[in-house]
Coordinates of C-alpha atoms in Angstrom, one line a residue:
M1301 CA 146.5 -85.7 107.2
Q1302 CA 147.3 -83.5 104.2
T1303 CA 144.6 -84.9 102.0
H1304 CA 142.1 -84.4 104.9
E1305 CA 143.1 -80.8 105.3
I1306 CA 142.7 -80.2 101.5
D1307 CA 139.2 -81.8 101.6
M1308 CA 138.3 -79.5 104.5
I1309 CA 139.5 -76.4 102.5
N1310 CA 137.6 -77.5 99.4
I1311 CA 134.4 -77.9 101.5
I1312 CA 134.8 -74.6 103.2
S1313 CA 135.6 -72.8 99.9
K1314 CA 132.4 -74.3 98.3
H1315 CA 130.3 -73.1 101.2
T1316 CA 132.0 -69.7 101.1
Q1317 CA 131.2 -69.4 97.3
A1318 CA 127.6 -70.4 97.9
M1319 CA 127.3 -67.8 100.7
I1320 CA 128.8 -65.0 98.6
I1321 CA 126.5 -65.8 95.6
L1322 CA 123.5 -65.8 98.0
I1323 CA 124.5 -62.5 99.6
V1324 CA 125.1 -60.9 96.1
K1325 CA 121.7 -62.1 94.9
V1326 CA 120.0 -60.7 98.0
Y1327 CA 121.7 -57.3 97.7
L1328 CA 121.1 -57.1 94.0
S1329 CA 117.4 -57.9 94.5
A1330 CA 117.2 -55.5 97.4
G1331 CA 118.2 -52.5 95.2
Q1332 CA 121.0 -50.1 94.4
A1333 CA 121.0 -48.3 97.8
D1334 CA 121.7 -51.5 99.7
T1335 CA 124.5 -52.3 97.2
W1336 CA 126.2 -49.0 98.0
T1337 CA 125.9 -49.6 101.7
L1338 CA 127.5 -53.0 101.2
K1339 CA 130.4 -51.3 99.3
I1340 CA 130.9 -48.7 102.1
K1341 CA 130.9 -51.4 104.8
L1342 CA 133.5 -53.4 102.9

């Protein structure tokens, strides 16, 4: 069970990293104003 849980965490973390990179790229290409709104929301 433990190795399966670790595999799931690894898969989820890889997906999360990919999503974060995608979101960052979108916001950077969208412009500075959107980046500021992102910071305010966070």
